[in-house]
Each structure stands twice: as C-alpha cells, then as structure tokens.
C-alpha cells in the first residue's frame, strides 16, 4: 500500500531530523537507526521540527552523551594500548586500560572494584567461552579482569560507531575473538547464544526510551546467565533510595520467572546474577 500524504510528510521530516542531528559533532557517530527511532517519538510529541531536533538531542545526551567525559581520543588511546600491550609489561597495559575506562563515567565508577567485580559475580562458573556485552560503553576494556577462556567470543553493542570501531581494534590486541557493533538494542537485540550476557547499568537508560524494554530484553537475550546491574548513585551523585527502587523494579521484572537470582552489592553498583 502507498504511504499516505501524512506519513510521507513524516518520513521527510524524519529524514530532515536525522540529518540535522548527525551534523552535530557530538552525535555524528550515533547509529542513524537509533536517532530515527527517538526522532519519530519526538516528532509525534513536538510542535515543530526544530523542537523535535532539540528534544532528540536531549534524549541522546541523557542515554549516551552524558556518560562520555570530554572528547574521545580513540586513535591516541589505541596507540598507547598497542604500545603497552607490545611492551610485554602487563602492569603498564592494565594501567592504560584503566586510563581509557576513566573516560566513560559508567566504567570509571567500576575501576576501584575491578579486581573483585567479575571474580565475585561470576564465581563458580567455568571460564566463559562467550560473552555478550549489551550497551557496553567502554566496558570491554575490562576484559583483562574477566575470567574468559582462551579464544573466547566477545560480542559488544553500543550506539556509537566510532566507539565500536575502537573497541574492535582494542579487542584485536587480546587473545579472544572480539566483535563490537553499532546498533540499537531496543530495535534488534543480539540473538547469539552466549554463556553470559552483561546488562550493566543499562536498563534505566533503555527504559527512558521504551518503558517495556527491561522485560523484553531480559526475555530475549539468549544466555545461560546474565549480570544485570544498577547504579547506586545518579550521575550527579544523588543516591537517596536509588538502589532500593531499582531492586524493587528488577524483582518485579523477574517475579514470574523460575530463574535463579543471586544478589551482589558493591559501593557503586548493585548486581544481580540471573541464571535462566
Ligand atoms: C550507563 S552506560 C553503561 C555502560 C556499560 N554497560 C557499563 O556499565 O560500563 C549506558 C550505555 O548504553 C548505551 N546505550 C544507550 N541506549 C542504547 C541502545 N538503545 N542500544 C545500545 N546502546 C545503548 C550508551 O551509549 C552507554 O554507553
């Protein structure tokens, strides 16, 4: 059936909106499908294209841009990671990984926990042969701290093309098979079967765009175990009741499932290990 005049206008407006957002240096690397999805929600709510462009940028900031600290110098970071990896000095390489992780506020919060985080939450599982890192940010830089089997498959998804290009180059330095890709996990949840999926501090972001995202994603992810976590403080540092609220919401999401849930509490992060 041909598009109605109304939907043709909307499609044209949506194309204009995506183009207008993509010219902004802050959003030029965001995958266009994600901008389109947010843009169509905003066009339906706002009075003008200009308002919808502004609202789309605000939303992209809330769910992605706000976590990035300053400009990303991927080429410089990769150079340092490569040099320290080739030097054979593991301490230097781990320090370089930590310096890069400090540029994404989500991974930065985990730096002080890195020695315990994966060892504690994944204790008792055999070395992981495959991992899916959903809305990964810079978390793949923590791979050296994870109990992975040699040659493990590591799949990572985030909305930024330049970030995932960097992550692919970084993972090529490690004795694993790394596959990072840009995409919107709300529109296409990665389907591969993995030993463990990480959904770290991600559900609150996704639910800002789609309230039903949490339940859908937990159901759809094809993993034996999931690590699902929540921040204990907001980006602004407020923490009153946050962990308790997130825990109550998470418990509701899994209430009618026969999944086994283990709880871990760290100073900055509340983690649930779900075994399906
Ligand atoms: C709070 S950060 C968490 C990053 C990482 N999981 C961690 O804990 O270190 C949220 C991440 O989700 C990404 N993101 C937001 N919406 C997304 C979507 N619809 N699809 C894929 N990634 C998304 C953002 O770019 C950001 O890197």
Short mmCIF file of C-alpha atoms and ligand atoms in Angstrom, two decimals:
data_model
loop_
_atom_site.label_atom_id
_atom_site.label_comp_id
_atom_site.label_asym_id
_atom_site.label_seq_id
_atom_site.Cartn_x
_atom_site.Cartn_y
_atom_site.Cartn_z
CA UNK A 1 0.00 0.00 0.00
CA UNK A 2 1.30 3.51 -0.85
CA UNK A 3 2.25 5.82 2.03
CA UNK A 4 -0.44 8.34 2.97
CA UNK A 5 0.43 12.05 2.42
CA UNK A 6 0.68 12.34 6.23
CA UNK A 7 3.26 9.53 6.52
CA UNK A 8 5.18 10.91 3.51
CA UNK A 9 5.46 14.23 5.31
CA UNK A 10 6.54 12.39 8.47
CA UNK A 11 9.18 10.39 6.61
CA UNK A 12 10.51 13.55 5.02
CA UNK A 13 10.57 15.26 8.41
CA UNK A 14 12.24 12.25 9.96
CA UNK A 15 14.97 12.29 7.28
CA UNK A 16 15.48 16.00 7.95
CA UNK A 17 15.62 15.41 11.67
CA UNK A 18 18.22 12.61 11.35
CA UNK A 19 20.36 14.81 9.04
CA UNK A 20 20.10 17.76 11.44
CA UNK A 21 21.18 15.63 14.42
CA UNK A 22 24.02 13.97 12.52
CA UNK A 23 25.70 17.30 11.65
CA UNK A 24 26.30 17.91 15.34
CA UNK A 25 29.85 16.71 16.22
CA UNK A 26 28.52 15.22 19.46
CA UNK A 27 26.06 12.95 17.68
CA UNK A 28 27.69 12.34 14.29
CA UNK A 29 28.76 8.87 15.32
CA UNK A 30 25.45 7.70 16.77
CA UNK A 31 23.91 4.98 14.61
CA UNK A 32 21.21 6.58 12.44
CA UNK A 33 18.59 3.91 13.23
CA UNK A 34 18.69 4.93 16.87
CA UNK A 35 18.35 8.65 16.04
CA UNK A 36 15.41 7.75 13.76
CA UNK A 37 13.66 5.81 16.46
CA UNK A 38 14.00 8.56 19.06
CA UNK A 39 13.27 11.23 16.43
CA UNK A 40 9.96 9.63 15.43
CA UNK A 41 8.80 9.63 19.07
CA UNK A 42 9.77 13.28 19.43
CA UNK A 43 8.19 14.38 16.13
CA UNK A 44 4.90 12.90 17.33
CA UNK A 45 5.10 14.91 20.57
CA UNK A 46 6.55 18.28 19.47
CA UNK A 47 5.08 21.22 17.63
CA UNK A 48 7.89 21.77 15.13
CA UNK A 49 10.81 20.01 13.51
CA UNK A 50 13.14 22.37 15.36
CA UNK A 51 11.66 21.38 18.74
CA UNK A 52 11.84 17.69 17.81
CA UNK A 53 15.53 18.00 16.82
CA UNK A 54 16.29 19.67 20.13
CA UNK A 55 14.36 17.05 22.13
CA UNK A 56 16.07 14.21 20.23
CA UNK A 57 19.50 15.65 21.06
CA UNK A 58 18.48 15.98 24.71
CA UNK A 59 17.41 12.36 24.84
CA UNK A 60 20.63 11.20 23.11
CA UNK A 61 22.56 13.15 25.71
CA UNK A 62 20.64 11.54 28.59
CA UNK A 63 21.09 7.96 27.37
CA UNK A 64 24.60 8.19 25.91
CA UNK A 65 26.43 11.50 25.64
CA UNK A 66 26.22 12.28 29.36
CA UNK A 67 28.47 9.31 30.15
CA UNK A 68 31.32 10.37 27.87
CA UNK A 69 33.90 12.52 29.62
CA UNK A 70 35.29 15.15 27.25
CA UNK A 71 36.39 14.36 23.73
CA UNK A 72 37.23 10.76 22.86
CA UNK A 73 40.78 10.44 21.51
CA UNK A 74 40.42 6.92 20.17
CA UNK A 75 43.50 6.97 17.92
CA UNK A 76 45.73 8.20 20.76
CA UNK A 77 44.24 5.73 23.23
CA UNK A 78 44.69 2.85 20.82
CA UNK A 79 48.28 3.81 20.23
CA UNK A 80 49.01 3.73 23.95
CA UNK A 81 47.18 0.41 24.40
CA UNK A 82 49.09 -1.11 21.49
CA UNK A 83 52.47 0.09 22.76
CA UNK A 84 51.88 -1.12 26.31
CA UNK A 85 50.50 -4.44 25.04
CA UNK A 86 53.59 -4.96 22.85
CA UNK A 87 55.94 -3.96 25.69
CA UNK A 88 55.00 -7.19 27.49
CA UNK A 89 54.64 -5.28 30.77
CA UNK A 90 51.18 -6.38 31.94
CA UNK A 91 51.00 -3.70 34.66
CA UNK A 92 51.53 -0.94 32.09
CA UNK A 93 48.89 -2.44 29.82
CA UNK A 94 46.33 -2.71 32.64
CA UNK A 95 47.04 0.89 33.67
CA UNK A 96 46.47 2.02 30.08
CA UNK A 97 43.13 0.14 30.03
CA UNK A 98 42.13 1.87 33.27
CA UNK A 99 43.05 5.31 31.92
CA UNK A 100 40.74 4.76 28.95
CA UNK A 101 37.93 3.39 31.16
CA UNK A 102 38.13 6.54 33.26
CA UNK A 103 36.74 8.46 30.25
CA UNK A 104 33.29 6.86 30.46
CA UNK A 105 31.61 7.65 33.76
CA UNK A 106 30.00 4.22 33.99
CA UNK A 107 33.22 2.25 33.68
CA UNK A 108 35.10 4.81 35.75
CA UNK A 109 32.85 4.07 38.73
CA UNK A 110 33.85 0.41 38.47
CA UNK A 111 37.63 0.97 38.42
CA UNK A 112 38.09 0.62 42.18
CA UNK A 113 36.12 -2.65 42.09
CA UNK A 114 37.67 -4.24 39.04
CA UNK A 115 39.78 -6.76 40.95
CA UNK A 116 36.66 -8.11 42.68
CA UNK A 117 33.78 -7.31 40.37
CA UNK A 118 33.96 -10.14 37.83
CA UNK A 119 35.71 -12.60 40.17
CA UNK A 120 32.86 -12.22 42.68
CA UNK A 121 29.83 -12.04 40.39
CA UNK A 122 30.97 -14.87 38.09
CA UNK A 123 32.41 -17.11 40.85
CA UNK A 124 31.62 -20.79 40.38
CA UNK A 125 31.15 -20.57 36.59
CA UNK A 126 33.67 -22.24 34.28
CA UNK A 127 35.86 -19.83 32.22
CA UNK A 128 33.49 -18.03 29.86
CA UNK A 129 33.63 -19.14 26.23
CA UNK A 130 31.25 -16.45 25.04
CA UNK A 131 30.01 -13.09 26.34
CA UNK A 132 27.50 -10.55 25.09
CA UNK A 133 28.02 -7.02 26.43
CA UNK A 134 24.78 -5.09 25.87
CA UNK A 135 25.12 -1.29 25.65
CA UNK A 136 28.75 -1.84 26.53
CA UNK A 137 30.20 1.68 26.72
CA UNK A 138 33.93 1.18 27.37
CA UNK A 139 33.40 -1.94 29.49
CA UNK A 140 35.24 -4.24 27.02
CA UNK A 141 38.43 -2.50 28.28
CA UNK A 142 37.81 -4.55 31.45
CA UNK A 143 38.22 -7.84 29.56
CA UNK A 144 41.70 -8.43 31.10
CA UNK A 145 39.93 -8.63 34.50
CA UNK A 146 37.31 -11.14 33.33
CA UNK A 147 37.57 -14.94 33.71
CA UNK A 148 37.41 -15.68 29.97
CA UNK A 149 38.52 -18.88 28.26
CA UNK A 150 41.31 -18.51 25.71
CA UNK A 151 39.88 -17.54 22.34
CA UNK A 152 36.50 -16.67 23.90
CA UNK A 153 33.97 -14.87 21.70
CA UNK A 154 33.15 -11.38 23.00
CA UNK A 155 30.19 -9.59 21.39
CA UNK A 156 29.61 -5.95 22.30
CA UNK A 157 26.96 -3.45 21.15
CA UNK A 158 26.59 0.27 21.69
CA UNK A 159 25.08 3.15 19.70
CA UNK A 160 28.39 4.85 18.77
CA UNK A 161 30.12 3.76 15.57
CA UNK A 162 33.48 5.38 16.46
CA UNK A 163 33.45 3.72 19.89
CA UNK A 164 32.79 0.24 18.50
CA UNK A 165 35.47 0.70 15.81
CA UNK A 166 37.92 1.49 18.63
CA UNK A 167 36.71 -1.49 20.68
CA UNK A 168 37.24 -3.85 17.72
CA UNK A 169 40.82 -2.60 17.36
CA UNK A 170 41.38 -2.90 21.09
CA UNK A 171 40.00 -6.44 21.26
CA UNK A 172 42.31 -7.47 18.41
CA UNK A 173 45.18 -6.96 20.92
CA UNK A 174 43.76 -9.67 23.20
CA UNK A 175 43.74 -13.50 22.92
CA UNK A 176 39.98 -13.52 22.23
CA UNK A 177 37.63 -13.16 19.26
CA UNK A 178 36.11 -9.68 19.62
CA UNK A 179 33.08 -8.44 17.68
CA UNK A 180 31.78 -4.98 18.52
CA UNK A 181 28.98 -3.45 16.51
CA UNK A 182 26.96 -0.26 16.47
CA UNK A 183 23.26 -0.77 16.97
CA UNK A 184 20.13 -0.01 18.95
CA UNK A 185 19.42 -2.99 21.21
CA UNK A 186 15.81 -1.80 21.55
CA UNK A 187 15.20 -2.43 17.86
CA UNK A 188 17.39 -5.52 17.46
CA UNK A 189 18.50 -7.45 20.50
CA UNK A 190 21.56 -9.54 19.58
CA UNK A 191 20.39 -13.14 19.22
CA UNK A 192 23.53 -15.26 19.59
CA UNK A 193 23.66 -17.87 22.35
CA UNK A 194 26.31 -16.97 24.94
CA UNK A 195 27.49 -18.25 28.30
CA UNK A 196 26.97 -14.86 29.96
CA UNK A 197 25.38 -11.56 28.94
CA UNK A 198 26.25 -8.30 30.67
CA UNK A 199 23.43 -5.79 31.05
CA UNK A 200 25.41 -3.44 33.22
CA UNK A 201 23.77 -0.21 34.41
CA UNK A 202 21.81 -0.21 31.18
CA UNK A 203 18.14 -0.92 31.89
CA UNK A 204 17.44 2.55 33.37
CA UNK A 205 18.84 4.13 30.16
CA UNK A 206 16.84 1.91 27.85
CA UNK A 207 13.65 2.41 29.84
CA UNK A 208 13.94 6.17 29.28
CA UNK A 209 13.21 5.45 25.63
CA UNK A 210 10.90 2.44 25.98
CA UNK A 211 9.28 1.58 29.33
CA UNK A 212 8.84 -2.08 28.39
CA UNK A 213 12.48 -2.50 27.35
CA UNK A 214 13.69 -4.21 30.53
CA UNK A 215 11.31 -7.12 30.45
CA UNK A 216 11.64 -7.59 26.68
CA UNK A 217 15.43 -7.57 26.78
CA UNK A 218 15.77 -9.97 29.71
CA UNK A 219 13.44 -12.39 27.92
CA UNK A 220 15.11 -12.04 24.54
CA UNK A 221 18.76 -12.36 25.50
CA UNK A 222 19.91 -15.85 24.68
CA UNK A 223 22.32 -16.52 27.55
CA UNK A 224 22.73 -19.13 30.27
CA UNK A 225 23.49 -16.37 32.79
CA UNK A 226 23.03 -12.61 32.85
CA UNK A 227 24.70 -9.99 35.01
CA UNK A 228 22.16 -7.20 35.37
CA UNK A 229 23.30 -4.19 37.35
CA UNK A 230 22.11 -0.80 38.50
CA UNK A 231 23.92 2.32 39.64
CA UNK A 232 23.73 3.17 43.29
CA UNK A 233 24.18 6.94 42.66
CA UNK A 234 22.93 9.18 39.85
CA UNK A 235 25.45 10.88 37.54
CA UNK A 236 25.01 13.96 39.74
CA UNK A 237 25.97 11.95 42.85
CA UNK A 238 22.49 11.66 44.44
CA UNK A 239 21.73 8.26 45.92
CA UNK A 240 18.70 8.50 48.19
CA UNK A 241 16.67 5.31 47.78
CA UNK A 242 18.03 4.61 44.30
CA UNK A 243 19.31 1.11 44.94
CA UNK A 244 16.09 0.10 46.73
CA UNK A 245 13.94 1.47 43.88
CA UNK A 246 15.95 -0.29 41.21
CA UNK A 247 15.91 -3.51 43.18
CA UNK A 248 12.12 -3.39 43.56
CA UNK A 249 11.71 -2.76 39.81
CA UNK A 250 14.11 -5.55 38.92
CA UNK A 251 12.37 -8.03 41.28
CA UNK A 252 9.07 -7.23 39.55
CA UNK A 253 10.59 -7.90 36.13
CA UNK A 254 11.65 -11.41 37.15
CA UNK A 255 8.82 -12.23 39.61
CA UNK A 256 7.00 -14.71 37.36
CA UNK A 257 10.16 -16.48 36.15
CA UNK A 258 11.75 -19.59 37.55
CA UNK A 259 15.19 -18.02 37.08
CA UNK A 260 17.74 -18.27 39.91
CA UNK A 261 18.83 -14.82 41.08
CA UNK A 262 21.90 -14.01 43.17
CA UNK A 263 22.47 -10.52 44.55
CA UNK A 264 25.78 -8.70 44.98
CA UNK A 265 26.15 -5.22 46.41
CA UNK A 266 29.20 -3.07 45.79
CA UNK A 267 29.80 0.54 46.87
CA UNK A 268 28.80 1.91 43.46
CA UNK A 269 26.76 -0.84 41.86
CA UNK A 270 24.02 -3.34 42.68
CA UNK A 271 24.36 -6.54 40.64
CA UNK A 272 22.03 -9.49 40.05
CA UNK A 273 23.26 -12.70 38.50
CA UNK A 274 20.37 -14.35 36.75
CA UNK A 275 20.63 -17.99 35.72
CA UNK A 276 17.98 -18.88 33.17
C1 LIG B 1 25.09 3.77 31.80
S1 LIG B 1 26.04 3.40 30.40
C2 LIG B 1 26.55 1.74 30.76
C3 LIG B 1 27.80 1.32 30.03
C4 LIG B 1 28.33 -0.07 30.38
N1 LIG B 1 27.31 -1.07 30.26
C5 LIG B 1 28.90 -0.07 31.79
O1 LIG B 1 28.21 -0.44 32.73
O2 LIG B 1 30.06 0.33 31.94
C6 LIG B 1 24.82 3.16 29.18
C7 LIG B 1 25.36 2.84 27.80
O3 LIG B 1 24.24 2.44 26.99
C8 LIG B 1 24.44 2.90 25.67
N2 LIG B 1 23.09 2.89 25.06
C9 LIG B 1 22.05 3.67 25.39
N3 LIG B 1 20.97 3.33 24.68
C10 LIG B 1 21.32 2.28 23.89
C11 LIG B 1 20.62 1.48 22.93
N4 LIG B 1 19.33 1.68 22.67
N5 LIG B 1 21.31 0.49 22.30
C12 LIG B 1 22.62 0.27 22.57
N6 LIG B 1 23.32 1.01 23.47
C13 LIG B 1 22.69 1.99 24.13
C14 LIG B 1 25.07 4.27 25.89
O4 LIG B 1 25.76 4.74 24.76
C15 LIG B 1 26.01 4.00 27.09
O5 LIG B 1 27.30 3.61 26.66
#
